[in-house]
CSV table of C-alpha atoms and ligand atoms in Angstrom, one decimal:
chain,number,residue,atom,x,y,z
A,1,MET,CA,-79.0,-15.1,-118.6
A,2,ARG,CA,-76.7,-18.3,-117.8
A,3,ARG,CA,-78.4,-19.7,-114.8
A,4,ALA,CA,-76.5,-22.8,-112.9
A,5,ILE,CA,-77.2,-25.3,-110.1
A,6,CYS,CA,-74.9,-26.8,-107.6
A,7,PRO,CA,-76.9,-29.8,-106.4
A,8,GLY,CA,-75.9,-31.8,-103.4
A,9,SER,CA,-76.9,-33.3,-100.0
A,10,PHE,CA,-74.9,-30.6,-98.3
A,11,ASP,CA,-75.0,-32.5,-94.6
A,12,PRO,CA,-73.4,-30.1,-93.7
A,13,VAL,CA,-71.8,-27.5,-96.1
A,14,THR,CA,-68.2,-27.5,-96.0
A,15,ASN,CA,-65.5,-25.2,-97.2
A,16,GLY,CA,-65.0,-27.3,-100.4
A,17,HIS,CA,-68.7,-26.9,-101.4
A,18,ILE,CA,-68.3,-23.0,-100.8
A,19,ASP,CA,-65.2,-22.6,-103.1
A,20,ILE,CA,-67.2,-24.5,-105.8
A,21,VAL,CA,-70.3,-22.3,-105.3
A,22,ALA,CA,-67.7,-19.3,-105.2
A,23,ARG,CA,-66.1,-20.3,-108.5
A,24,ALA,CA,-69.9,-21.1,-110.1
A,25,SER,CA,-71.0,-17.7,-109.1
A,26,PHE,CA,-68.2,-16.1,-111.1
A,27,LEU,CA,-68.7,-18.3,-114.2
A,28,PHE,CA,-72.6,-17.8,-114.4
A,29,ASP,CA,-75.0,-14.9,-114.2
A,30,GLU,CA,-77.0,-16.9,-111.3
A,31,VAL,CA,-76.5,-19.7,-109.2
A,32,ILE,CA,-79.0,-22.0,-107.4
A,33,VAL,CA,-77.6,-24.2,-104.6
A,34,ALA,CA,-80.0,-26.9,-104.1
A,35,VAL,CA,-80.3,-29.3,-101.5
A,36,GLY,CA,-81.7,-32.5,-102.6
A,37,ILE,CA,-84.4,-33.5,-100.3
A,38,ASN,CA,-84.6,-37.4,-100.1
A,39,LYS,CA,-86.5,-38.7,-97.2
A,40,SER,CA,-85.2,-42.1,-97.3
A,41,LYS,CA,-81.7,-41.1,-96.8
A,42,ASN,CA,-80.7,-40.7,-93.0
A,43,ARG,CA,-79.3,-37.2,-92.6
A,44,LEU,CA,-77.6,-35.5,-89.4
A,45,PHE,CA,-79.5,-32.1,-90.6
A,46,THR,CA,-82.7,-31.5,-91.9
A,47,ALA,CA,-83.3,-30.1,-95.2
A,48,GLU,CA,-84.4,-26.9,-93.5
A,49,GLU,CA,-81.3,-26.8,-91.5
A,50,ARG,CA,-79.1,-27.6,-94.3
A,51,MET,CA,-80.7,-24.8,-96.2
A,52,GLU,CA,-80.5,-22.4,-93.4
A,53,MET,CA,-76.6,-23.3,-93.0
A,54,LEU,CA,-75.9,-22.9,-97.0
A,55,ARG,CA,-77.8,-19.5,-96.9
A,56,GLU,CA,-75.3,-18.1,-94.0
A,57,ALA,CA,-72.3,-19.6,-95.8
A,58,CYS,CA,-73.0,-18.2,-99.1
A,59,ARG,CA,-74.2,-14.9,-98.0
A,60,GLU,CA,-71.5,-12.8,-99.5
A,61,PHE,CA,-72.6,-14.0,-103.2
A,62,SER,CA,-75.1,-11.7,-104.5
A,63,ASN,CA,-76.1,-13.9,-107.5
A,64,VAL,CA,-76.5,-17.1,-105.4
A,65,ARG,CA,-79.7,-18.5,-103.8
A,66,ILE,CA,-80.6,-21.6,-102.1
A,67,ASP,CA,-83.5,-24.0,-102.6
A,68,GLY,CA,-84.5,-27.6,-102.2
A,69,PHE,CA,-85.5,-30.2,-104.5
A,70,SER,CA,-87.0,-33.6,-104.5
A,71,GLY,CA,-87.4,-35.9,-107.3
A,72,LEU,CA,-85.2,-35.7,-110.4
A,73,LEU,CA,-82.7,-33.0,-110.6
A,74,THR,CA,-83.5,-32.7,-114.5
A,75,ALA,CA,-87.0,-31.9,-113.6
A,76,TYR,CA,-85.9,-29.1,-111.4
A,77,CYS,CA,-83.5,-27.6,-114.2
A,78,GLU,CA,-86.6,-27.7,-116.5
A,79,GLU,CA,-88.9,-26.1,-114.5
A,80,ASN,CA,-86.3,-23.4,-113.2
A,81,ASP,CA,-84.6,-22.7,-116.4
A,82,VAL,CA,-81.4,-23.9,-115.5
A,83,GLN,CA,-79.0,-24.6,-118.4
A,84,ALA,CA,-76.1,-26.1,-116.4
A,85,ILE,CA,-75.3,-28.6,-113.7
A,86,VAL,CA,-71.8,-27.8,-111.8
A,87,LYS,CA,-70.0,-30.6,-110.0
A,88,GLY,CA,-66.8,-30.3,-108.1
A,89,LEU,CA,-64.3,-33.2,-109.0
A,90,ARG,CA,-61.9,-33.7,-106.0
A,91,ALA,CA,-59.8,-36.9,-107.6
A,92,VAL,CA,-60.3,-39.3,-110.5
A,93,SER,CA,-62.6,-41.5,-107.9
A,94,ASP,CA,-65.1,-38.9,-108.2
A,95,PHE,CA,-65.1,-39.0,-112.0
A,96,ASP,CA,-66.6,-42.3,-112.9
A,97,TYR,CA,-69.7,-41.7,-111.0
A,98,GLU,CA,-70.3,-38.1,-111.8
A,99,LEU,CA,-69.7,-38.8,-115.6
A,100,GLN,CA,-72.2,-41.7,-115.5
A,101,MET,CA,-74.7,-39.1,-113.6
A,102,ALA,CA,-73.7,-36.4,-116.1
A,103,GLN,CA,-74.6,-38.7,-119.3
A,104,MET,CA,-78.0,-39.7,-117.6
A,105,ASN,CA,-78.9,-36.3,-116.8
A,106,SER,CA,-78.2,-35.1,-120.6
A,107,SER,CA,-80.1,-38.0,-121.7
A,108,LEU,CA,-83.2,-37.1,-119.8
A,109,ALA,CA,-82.9,-33.4,-120.7
A,110,ASP,CA,-81.1,-30.5,-122.5
A,111,ILE,CA,-78.7,-30.0,-119.9
A,112,GLU,CA,-74.8,-29.6,-119.4
A,113,THR,CA,-72.5,-30.8,-116.8
A,114,VAL,CA,-69.8,-28.5,-115.9
A,115,PHE,CA,-66.8,-30.1,-114.0
A,116,VAL,CA,-64.7,-27.9,-111.5
A,117,PRO,CA,-61.6,-29.2,-110.3
A,118,THR,CA,-61.7,-29.0,-106.5
A,119,SER,CA,-58.8,-26.6,-105.2
A,120,PRO,CA,-56.1,-28.7,-103.8
A,121,GLU,CA,-56.4,-27.6,-100.2
A,122,TYR,CA,-60.0,-29.0,-100.3
A,123,SER,CA,-59.6,-32.2,-102.5
A,124,PHE,CA,-59.6,-34.8,-99.3
A,125,LEU,CA,-63.1,-33.0,-98.2
A,126,ALA,CA,-66.4,-34.9,-97.8
A,127,SER,CA,-69.4,-34.1,-95.5
A,128,SER,CA,-69.1,-37.9,-94.3
A,129,LEU,CA,-65.5,-37.5,-93.3
A,130,VAL,CA,-66.2,-34.2,-91.5
A,131,LYS,CA,-68.9,-35.8,-89.4
A,132,GLU,CA,-66.8,-38.9,-88.7
A,133,VAL,CA,-63.8,-36.5,-87.5
A,134,ALA,CA,-66.1,-34.4,-85.5
A,135,THR,CA,-68.1,-37.6,-83.9
A,136,PHE,CA,-64.7,-38.9,-82.4
A,137,GLY,CA,-63.8,-35.2,-81.0
A,138,GLY,CA,-61.5,-34.4,-84.0
A,139,ASP,CA,-60.9,-30.3,-84.8
A,140,VAL,CA,-62.9,-29.6,-87.9
A,141,SER,CA,-62.3,-26.0,-87.9
A,142,GLY,CA,-60.7,-24.9,-91.2
A,143,LEU,CA,-62.9,-27.8,-92.9
A,144,VAL,CA,-66.3,-25.9,-92.5
A,145,PRO,CA,-67.5,-22.7,-91.6
A,146,GLY,CA,-67.2,-21.6,-87.8
A,147,PHE,CA,-70.8,-21.6,-87.2
A,148,VAL,CA,-71.3,-25.0,-89.0
A,149,ARG,CA,-68.7,-26.4,-86.7
A,150,GLU,CA,-70.8,-25.5,-83.7
A,151,ARG,CA,-73.9,-26.7,-85.0
A,152,LEU,CA,-72.3,-29.9,-85.6
A,153,VAL,CA,-70.9,-30.0,-82.2
A,154,THR,CA,-74.1,-29.2,-80.7
A,155,ARG,CA,-76.2,-31.9,-83.0
A,156,LEU,CA,-73.7,-34.7,-82.4
A,157,ASP,CA,-73.8,-34.3,-78.5
A,158,GLU,CA,-77.6,-34.2,-78.8
A,159,ARG,CA,-77.5,-37.5,-80.6
A,160,ARG,CA,-74.8,-38.9,-77.9
A,161,ARG,CA,-77.2,-38.0,-75.1
A,162,ALA,CA,-80.4,-39.4,-76.9
A,163,GLY,CA,-78.5,-42.5,-77.5
A,164,ASP,CA,-77.4,-42.8,-73.9
A,165,ALA,CA,-80.8,-42.3,-72.6
B,1,PNS,O1,-74.1,-34.5,-102.4
B,1,PNS,P1,-74.3,-35.6,-102.9
B,1,PNS,O2,-75.0,-36.9,-102.1
B,1,PNS,O3,-73.3,-36.3,-104.0
B,1,PNS,O4,-75.6,-35.2,-104.0
B,1,PNS,C1,-76.2,-36.0,-104.7
B,1,PNS,C2,-77.5,-35.6,-105.8
B,1,PNS,C3,-78.2,-35.0,-104.7
B,1,PNS,C4,-76.6,-34.4,-106.5
B,1,PNS,C5,-77.9,-36.5,-106.5
B,1,PNS,O5,-78.1,-37.6,-105.7
B,1,PNS,C6,-79.1,-36.1,-107.4
B,1,PNS,O6,-79.0,-35.7,-108.3
B,1,PNS,N1,-80.3,-36.5,-107.0
B,1,PNS,C7,-81.5,-36.1,-107.5
B,1,PNS,C8,-82.1,-37.7,-108.0
B,1,PNS,C9,-81.8,-37.6,-109.6
B,1,PNS,O7,-81.9,-36.8,-110.3
B,1,PNS,N2,-81.3,-38.7,-109.8
B,1,PNS,C10,-80.9,-39.3,-111.0
B,1,PNS,C11,-79.4,-38.9,-111.1
B,1,PNS,S1,-78.6,-39.3,-112.8
């Protein structure tokens, strides 16, 4: 059984993430999509909300399950018998940091990192940019699933109201 992990913040999940998960699910017997839980980072959605959206977004992939992790990714991989970390590469600019992380992770544990090139239609896509565009009223349909767009608009609206109060 070859088990891989797609780790990330997923704040929120985008169509680019789903594309990478879909391709990982084709390559491996089982894929865990794991939400990094880092309480010190300021996120728009809680870890539980991010996992909920991932469960909905990945429900069509029968060999994919969603989980959360805190602490070292390599520790989670060892505890869950994961052999490979799958990461999407959008551009050369992603490569330096991702290579550094891959080498650090392989120095910490017996784990391979597999880079999957992002499909060209998603090469500009990042959760941070989606949030920025939505904050200023831009149309993010086509970049995230419809139900994520709705939750994003609602959450940003709640934040705006809380800021005005
Ligand atoms: O979506 P992101 O923000 O690029 O995801 C980053 C994530 C969660 C994959 C990365 O920060 C991570 O692996 N964090 C776990 C802590 C860890 O293992 N750090 C050492 C990495 S070399």
